[in-house]
Each structure stands twice: as structure tokens, then as C-alpha cells.
Amino acid sequence: MRIAMVIEAWKPICGGGQVVAYEVCKRLSKNYDCKIDLFVMNLEGYTGPEVEKRNENFRIIHVGKKKKWKFKDRLIWLIEVFFTLLKENKKSDYEIIYAHSNLPGIIAKLTSFILKVPSVYHVHGSGVRVINEMYNETLAGKIIYFLEDILQTKIKYNLEITVDRDFLNFENVNEPVYIPNGVDHSNFKAKSKKNKKTFNILFVGRLHPQKGLKILIDASRDLKNLFEKKNVRIIIVGDGPQRSELCSMVCEYGLEEIFEFRGEKRGSDLIEEYVNADLFILPSLYEGFPLTVLEAWAAKLPVLVSDVGDLPYVIKDGENGFLFKGGSSADLKKKISRILEMDTSSLSQIAEKSYRKLVDEYTWDKIVPRIYEELKRVR
């Protein structure tokens, strides 16, 4: 099977969508002998070769001149990747055009029409219901809302994959197939939490309005005395456009001794953050199926997350994790207070249940075969 896969952001940007694209490409190329070209943006900060050959069947092609992660540059890149893909097709004769949301859906539809091959669209999370609220109904918010709605629900693809069961309830010209994300849990080794002097709450993700970190800071202001009593530290791992604003909020509320911004981390450094934490938190306004939750489970870490996207389907409150009402700092405050009053043994039991669920259902060795079967069906 010869596949042209398209995703916008790539190194130095690395979020859940990028990890999914890479893991799917790696396993399809190795385990099923698929020939895959992954087309990505050539972003400022990336210093590697234009074409990365990952194995005999898998290449990553950084398209165009160096660009910033700005909307104008992204639109220019769409034109560049369109012509680059058609050029590469003369040598590779692609059988499937596979795009990851959002804007690459345009490329998938256009090139599949021209080349007369199936189009696949992989939705990692839909913010259609909250984007206007998140951006306070600005012009940018209206444009993003319009594009997401069109690309995710109004354009017909041969196959649409979603990681979010809530997305199945949207009015949609497609009939999306639900396939969750996965994780390689073999790299995570949980550490003993005995004799720790601090209780570390960990957030991992992009510092962006979507992630709801203002809600966490608001809740923390009211919990400051409890945090000081319990010696709580909130570790923020990641970077993004909201960093300066979030740091200012922390200072304004006098929470400098509680919050610590550690920047973006990857590989073993990121795993170390997970295994040293006591609780993982994700207060997002919207999500699909966040990889960070699976990574926390792999480190046998209890999780506290908002009830958005696929999370209410996979987490039973108080059983294999904790849920709070998305967007509600009051509910988040209640849940954090409740967790801090629990003993270590109870939290460990919850973390162990989530780890078993991960091993049984959410490893890449279980997820990628499902994607491959769907690709065979539409080829």
C-alpha cells in the first residue's frame, strides 16, 4: 500500500497529532510493508535534512522554504504541498491520500480527486462547539470555527477517523470510524512515592487557550492555603503563545511558590516528569483523546481531567481517574481538594486500574492494526 500522508505542524512543534502521525507511519511501514511519504511544514527551528528517511518504506518530506507557524504561512504551505505531492506521485503512484486535521483535509480532497484515489481524514479533536467561546467571538475565532466545521463535517471523504466518540454525535456528511490513540508504555517505569516531601501535580501540553490553564490558576488561587499545607507544587511542562499571560496570572495571584514552568520536554526528560509526579491534570476546554492521559497512565499516575472529548467514555470518576466539569474552576477546586485528602494507597489503586486498562486497550500494537484494516477497506 502506497500512502501520501499530510500533516501541517512538525518539528520543532510536537503535539499529540504529530506523535500519532509518526507512530502510525512507523508501524504501517514496518509491520505491513506500506510505502509512506509524510509531508510536513518546513518550520523555523528545524535544522535537519529536507527529506528524512526513517526506514526503507518511510520518508518525512519537509515541504517549502522555512516558515513561521502563522495562518498566512500555513495557507502558502498548502499550495506548496499540493504541487509537491503531485510531483512525488509521478514516482510513487500513491494509492491513498491520508490527511491529519485540520487544513490538510483540503489537500486530501483535492489531490484524491485529481489522482482518483481514496481520501482519508484523521480528526484528533474538534473544537467546533467551544472555539467561539474560547476566542471571545473574535474574527480569528469565527474563521477557525468556519474552517473546522467545513473540513470535519461538511466535506465527504472516503474514510474519516476520529479519536473522540463525542464527535460521532455531530451532524456529519461522513460516517466517522472511532479509533482511539495509543501509547508505547514500555518506556515508562513508575517510581515509588514513599517519603516524598512534595505532592507534585503535573500538566503536560501546549500553553494555549484550548488547554484551560487559566481555569487551573483560578482554582489554585482559592486553594493556596491548602496547597501550602500539603506542600503542593504544580509543574507546567510545555510552551506556547499563552506562556507570558499565564506567568503574569501566577504572579498576580501570589502563586510563584506553587507553579513552576519548565518549558517543553521530550523523550526521557518528559518521561522523568511523569514518573516524578503524583497527579496528572488536564483542564482542557476541548480535546479528542489526549496522548498525555495515556502517557500518565503508562507512568501509573492518577489523572484529573475535564469531561470533554473522549475522556468521559474512558474515565470513570473515582474508579480509574477523576473528572471535573470542563470550564468550571469551582468544580476543579472541589476535585483537587478531594484528591489531596485521599491516602496514597487509594490513589495508587486508581492508577493501577488505569494502567491495566491502558495495557488491555490502548497500546499502539492494538491500535495500528485497526487503522490498517480500515485503509484496506477503502483502498
mmCIF file of N, CA, C and O in Angstrom, residues 232-288:
data_model
loop_
_atom_site.group_PDB
_atom_site.id
_atom_site.type_symbol
_atom_site.label_atom_id
_atom_site.label_comp_id
_atom_site.label_asym_id
_atom_site.label_seq_id
_atom_site.Cartn_x
_atom_site.Cartn_y
_atom_site.Cartn_z
ATOM 1 N N VAL A 232 2.077 21.337 48.042
ATOM 2 C CA VAL A 232 1.754 21.035 46.646
ATOM 3 C C VAL A 232 2.575 21.914 45.708
ATOM 4 O O VAL A 232 2.747 23.110 45.943
ATOM 5 N N ARG A 233 3.068 21.299 44.641
ATOM 6 C CA ARG A 233 3.719 22.029 43.561
ATOM 7 C C ARG A 233 3.012 21.670 42.258
ATOM 8 O O ARG A 233 2.690 20.503 42.027
ATOM 9 N N ILE A 234 2.768 22.671 41.426
ATOM 10 C CA ILE A 234 2.147 22.432 40.123
ATOM 11 C C ILE A 234 3.206 22.655 39.053
ATOM 12 O O ILE A 234 3.711 23.770 38.883
ATOM 13 N N ILE A 235 3.549 21.584 38.359
ATOM 14 C CA ILE A 235 4.614 21.602 37.361
ATOM 15 C C ILE A 235 3.985 21.726 35.974
ATOM 16 O O ILE A 235 3.180 20.877 35.570
ATOM 17 N N ILE A 236 4.345 22.771 35.252
ATOM 18 C CA ILE A 236 3.824 23.005 33.904
ATOM 19 C C ILE A 236 4.923 22.682 32.897
ATOM 20 O O ILE A 236 5.948 23.364 32.842
ATOM 21 N N VAL A 237 4.705 21.639 32.110
ATOM 22 C CA VAL A 237 5.671 21.235 31.082
ATOM 23 C C VAL A 237 5.066 21.523 29.712
ATOM 24 O O VAL A 237 4.016 20.975 29.358
ATOM 25 N N GLY A 238 5.716 22.381 28.961
ATOM 26 C CA GLY A 238 5.225 22.755 27.642
ATOM 27 C C GLY A 238 5.489 24.223 27.382
ATOM 28 O O GLY A 238 5.926 24.966 28.266
ATOM 29 N N ASP A 239 5.224 24.639 26.165
ATOM 30 C CA ASP A 239 5.411 26.036 25.785
ATOM 31 C C ASP A 239 4.299 26.413 24.817
ATOM 32 O O ASP A 239 3.558 25.553 24.338
ATOM 33 N N GLY A 240 4.182 27.703 24.534
ATOM 34 C CA GLY A 240 3.143 28.123 23.613
ATOM 35 C C GLY A 240 2.816 29.591 23.758
ATOM 36 O O GLY A 240 3.404 30.307 24.583
ATOM 37 N N PRO A 241 1.853 30.072 22.980
ATOM 38 C CA PRO A 241 1.570 31.511 22.905
ATOM 39 C C PRO A 241 1.021 32.119 24.186
ATOM 40 O O PRO A 241 1.040 33.339 24.344
ATOM 41 N N GLN A 242 0.530 31.304 25.113
ATOM 42 C CA GLN A 242 -0.078 31.840 26.332
ATOM 43 C C GLN A 242 0.898 31.918 27.505
ATOM 44 O O GLN A 242 0.506 32.345 28.598
ATOM 45 N N ARG A 243 2.140 31.544 27.297
ATOM 46 C CA ARG A 243 3.065 31.428 28.433
ATOM 47 C C ARG A 243 3.192 32.731 29.224
ATOM 48 O O ARG A 243 3.089 32.737 30.454
ATOM 49 N N SER A 244 3.429 33.833 28.544
ATOM 50 C CA SER A 244 3.627 35.109 29.232
ATOM 51 C C SER A 244 2.394 35.498 30.038
ATOM 52 O O SER A 244 2.496 35.929 31.193
ATOM 53 N N GLU A 245 1.222 35.324 29.446
ATOM 54 C CA GLU A 245 -0.033 35.665 30.122
ATOM 55 C C GLU A 245 -0.243 34.796 31.362
ATOM 56 O O GLU A 245 -0.656 35.289 32.424
ATOM 57 N N LEU A 246 0.055 33.511 31.250
ATOM 58 C CA LEU A 246 -0.129 32.596 32.379
ATOM 59 C C LEU A 246 0.848 32.911 33.510
ATOM 60 O O LEU A 246 0.473 32.891 34.690
ATOM 61 N N CYS A 247 2.086 33.206 33.157
ATOM 62 C CA CYS A 247 3.080 33.570 34.174
ATOM 63 C C CYS A 247 2.660 34.839 34.913
ATOM 64 O O CYS A 247 2.835 34.950 36.137
ATOM 65 N N SER A 248 2.092 35.788 34.181
ATOM 66 C CA SER A 248 1.621 37.034 34.804
ATOM 67 C C SER A 248 0.484 36.758 35.781
ATOM 68 O O SER A 248 0.424 37.351 36.869
ATOM 69 N N MET A 249 -0.428 35.854 35.410
ATOM 70 C CA MET A 249 -1.529 35.490 36.304
ATOM 71 C C MET A 249 -1.007 34.867 37.593
ATOM 72 O O MET A 249 -1.477 35.178 38.689
ATOM 73 N N VAL A 250 -0.033 33.972 37.446
ATOM 74 C CA VAL A 250 0.549 33.306 38.616
ATOM 75 C C VAL A 250 1.153 34.341 39.565
ATOM 76 O O VAL A 250 0.955 34.275 40.792
ATOM 77 N N CYS A 251 1.870 35.309 39.018
ATOM 78 C CA CYS A 251 2.476 36.361 39.848
ATOM 79 C C CYS A 251 1.411 37.249 40.480
ATOM 80 O O CYS A 251 1.504 37.613 41.665
ATOM 81 N N GLU A 252 0.401 37.595 39.708
ATOM 82 C CA GLU A 252 -0.674 38.460 40.210
ATOM 83 C C GLU A 252 -1.390 37.821 41.397
ATOM 84 O O GLU A 252 -1.772 38.506 42.353
ATOM 85 N N TYR A 253 -1.559 36.494 41.361
ATOM 86 C CA TYR A 253 -2.270 35.789 42.425
ATOM 87 C C TYR A 253 -1.346 35.321 43.548
ATOM 88 O O TYR A 253 -1.790 34.659 44.484
ATOM 89 N N GLY A 254 -0.062 35.641 43.456
ATOM 90 C CA GLY A 254 0.877 35.260 44.501
ATOM 91 C C GLY A 254 1.132 33.767 44.585
ATOM 92 O O GLY A 254 1.318 33.214 45.674
ATOM 93 N N LEU A 255 1.177 33.106 43.428
ATOM 94 C CA LEU A 255 1.322 31.649 43.392
ATOM 95 C C LEU A 255 2.700 31.214 42.886
ATOM 96 O O LEU A 255 2.879 30.078 42.455
ATOM 97 N N GLU A 256 3.682 32.120 42.960
ATOM 98 C CA GLU A 256 5.009 31.819 42.411
ATOM 99 C C GLU A 256 5.680 30.629 43.086
ATOM 100 O O GLU A 256 6.482 29.923 42.457
ATOM 101 N N GLU A 257 5.371 30.385 44.362
ATOM 102 C CA GLU A 257 5.987 29.270 45.080
ATOM 103 C C GLU A 257 5.300 27.939 44.772
ATOM 104 O O GLU A 257 5.794 26.879 45.159
ATOM 105 N N ILE A 258 4.164 28.006 44.100
ATOM 106 C CA ILE A 258 3.391 26.793 43.804
ATOM 107 C C ILE A 258 3.580 26.354 42.358
ATOM 108 O O ILE A 258 3.780 25.171 42.081
ATOM 109 N N PHE A 259 3.533 27.295 41.424
ATOM 110 C CA PHE A 259 3.655 26.973 39.999
ATOM 111 C C PHE A 259 5.110 27.031 39.549
ATOM 112 O O PHE A 259 5.856 27.929 39.932
ATOM 113 N N GLU A 260 5.471 26.080 38.703
ATOM 114 C CA GLU A 260 6.804 26.077 38.107
ATOM 115 C C GLU A 260 6.680 25.755 36.620
ATOM 116 O O GLU A 260 6.179 24.693 36.246
ATOM 117 N N PHE A 261 7.111 26.678 35.771
ATOM 118 C CA PHE A 261 7.068 26.493 34.324
ATOM 119 C C PHE A 261 8.419 25.941 33.862
ATOM 120 O O PHE A 261 9.437 26.629 33.959
ATOM 121 N N ARG A 262 8.417 24.728 33.343
ATOM 122 C CA ARG A 262 9.672 24.059 32.994
ATOM 123 C C ARG A 262 9.936 23.982 31.495
ATOM 124 O O ARG A 262 10.922 23.382 31.071
ATOM 125 N N GLY A 263 9.061 24.563 30.678
ATOM 126 C CA GLY A 263 9.284 24.554 29.243
ATOM 127 C C GLY A 263 8.971 23.209 28.616
ATOM 128 O O GLY A 263 8.491 22.281 29.275
ATOM 129 N N GLU A 264 9.264 23.111 27.335
ATOM 130 C CA GLU A 264 8.959 21.888 26.595
ATOM 131 C C GLU A 264 10.004 20.814 26.867
ATOM 132 O O GLU A 264 11.199 21.096 26.917
ATOM 133 N N LYS A 265 9.546 19.582 27.040
ATOM 134 C CA LYS A 265 10.452 18.455 27.254
ATOM 135 C C LYS A 265 10.013 17.280 26.388
ATOM 136 O O LYS A 265 8.829 17.119 26.101
ATOM 137 N N ARG A 266 10.988 16.464 26.008
ATOM 138 C CA ARG A 266 10.701 15.305 25.168
ATOM 139 C C ARG A 266 11.507 14.105 25.639
ATOM 140 O O ARG A 266 12.437 14.228 26.427
ATOM 141 N N GLY A 267 11.146 12.953 25.101
ATOM 142 C CA GLY A 267 11.921 11.745 25.354
ATOM 143 C C GLY A 267 12.039 11.404 26.825
ATOM 144 O O GLY A 267 11.080 11.501 27.596
ATOM 145 N N SER A 268 13.245 11.027 27.228
ATOM 146 C CA SER A 268 13.481 10.588 28.606
ATOM 147 C C SER A 268 13.250 11.711 29.613
ATOM 148 O O SER A 268 12.835 11.454 30.750
ATOM 149 N N ASP A 269 13.504 12.961 29.211
ATOM 150 C CA ASP A 269 13.264 14.090 30.120
ATOM 151 C C ASP A 269 11.773 14.237 30.431
ATOM 152 O O ASP A 269 11.390 14.533 31.567
ATOM 153 N N LEU A 270 10.936 14.024 29.421
ATOM 154 C CA LEU A 270 9.488 14.102 29.632
ATOM 155 C C LEU A 270 9.007 12.931 30.483
ATOM 156 O O LEU A 270 8.197 13.107 31.405
ATOM 157 N N ILE A 271 9.501 11.750 30.201
ATOM 158 C CA ILE A 271 9.118 10.575 30.988
ATOM 159 C C ILE A 271 9.484 10.776 32.455
ATOM 160 O O ILE A 271 8.722 10.414 33.361
ATOM 161 N N GLU A 272 10.633 11.398 32.697
ATOM 162 C CA GLU A 272 11.068 11.661 34.068
ATOM 163 C C GLU A 272 10.073 12.557 34.804
ATOM 164 O O GLU A 272 9.813 12.375 36.003
ATOM 165 N N GLU A 273 9.489 13.521 34.097
ATOM 166 C CA GLU A 273 8.489 14.392 34.717
ATOM 167 C C GLU A 273 7.256 13.588 35.134
ATOM 168 O O GLU A 273 6.699 13.790 36.220
ATOM 169 N N TYR A 274 6.833 12.678 34.269
ATOM 170 C CA TYR A 274 5.671 11.850 34.596
ATOM 171 C C TYR A 274 5.929 10.986 35.831
ATOM 172 O O TYR A 274 5.109 10.941 36.755
ATOM 173 N N VAL A 275 7.047 10.291 35.845
ATOM 174 C CA VAL A 275 7.276 9.326 36.927
ATOM 175 C C VAL A 275 7.574 10.009 38.259
ATOM 176 O O VAL A 275 7.433 9.390 39.321
ATOM 177 N N ASN A 276 7.959 11.286 38.228
ATOM 178 C CA ASN A 276 8.207 12.022 39.470
ATOM 179 C C ASN A 276 6.960 12.720 40.001
ATOM 180 O O ASN A 276 6.987 13.306 41.085
ATOM 181 N N ALA A 277 5.869 12.684 39.239
ATOM 182 C CA ALA A 277 4.641 13.378 39.638
ATOM 183 C C ALA A 277 3.761 12.475 40.505
ATOM 184 O O ALA A 277 3.947 11.256 40.565
ATOM 185 N N ASP A 278 2.790 13.101 41.167
ATOM 186 C CA ASP A 278 1.824 12.373 41.998
ATOM 187 C C ASP A 278 0.420 12.403 41.403
ATOM 188 O O ASP A 278 -0.413 11.555 41.723
ATOM 189 N N LEU A 279 0.160 13.392 40.544
ATOM 190 C CA LEU A 279 -1.152 13.535 39.916
ATOM 191 C C LEU A 279 -0.961 14.253 38.590
ATOM 192 O O LEU A 279 -0.213 15.230 38.508
ATOM 193 N N PHE A 280 -1.636 13.760 37.550
ATOM 194 C CA PHE A 280 -1.633 14.445 36.257
ATOM 195 C C PHE A 280 -2.936 15.213 36.112
ATOM 196 O O PHE A 280 -4.009 14.704 36.448
ATOM 197 N N ILE A 281 -2.847 16.446 35.587
ATOM 198 C CA ILE A 281 -4.044 17.265 35.433
ATOM 199 C C ILE A 281 -4.136 17.807 34.012
ATOM 200 O O ILE A 281 -3.128 18.188 33.408
ATOM 201 N N LEU A 282 -5.359 17.806 33.461
ATOM 202 C CA LEU A 282 -5.599 18.331 32.119
ATOM 203 C C LEU A 282 -6.947 19.054 32.121
ATOM 204 O O LEU A 282 -7.996 18.424 31.999
ATOM 205 N N PRO A 283 -6.946 20.396 32.257
ATOM 206 C CA PRO A 283 -8.199 21.153 32.379
ATOM 207 C C PRO A 283 -8.734 21.692 31.051
ATOM 208 O O PRO A 283 -9.326 22.769 31.000
ATOM 209 N N SER A 284 -8.555 20.959 29.965
ATOM 210 C CA SER A 284 -8.846 21.451 28.616
ATOM 211 C C SER A 284 -10.311 21.832 28.414
ATOM 212 O O SER A 284 -11.220 21.237 28.998
ATOM 213 N N LEU A 285 -10.519 22.811 27.518
ATOM 214 C CA LEU A 285 -11.866 23.183 27.096
ATOM 215 C C LEU A 285 -12.386 22.222 26.037
ATOM 216 O O LEU A 285 -13.588 22.017 25.912
ATOM 217 N N TYR A 286 -11.490 21.674 25.239
ATOM 218 C CA TYR A 286 -11.868 20.599 24.322
ATOM 219 C C TYR A 286 -10.651 19.730 24.044
ATOM 220 O O TYR A 286 -9.518 20.173 24.126
ATOM 221 N N GLU A 287 -10.912 18.477 23.739
ATOM 222 C CA GLU A 287 -9.880 17.505 23.402
ATOM 223 C C GLU A 287 -10.491 16.457 22.489
ATOM 224 O O GLU A 287 -11.717 16.392 22.324
ATOM 225 N N GLY A 288 -9.639 15.629 21.915
ATOM 226 C CA GLY A 288 -10.092 14.414 21.257
ATOM 227 C C GLY A 288 -9.861 13.283 22.245
ATOM 228 O O GLY A 288 -10.636 13.045 23.157
#
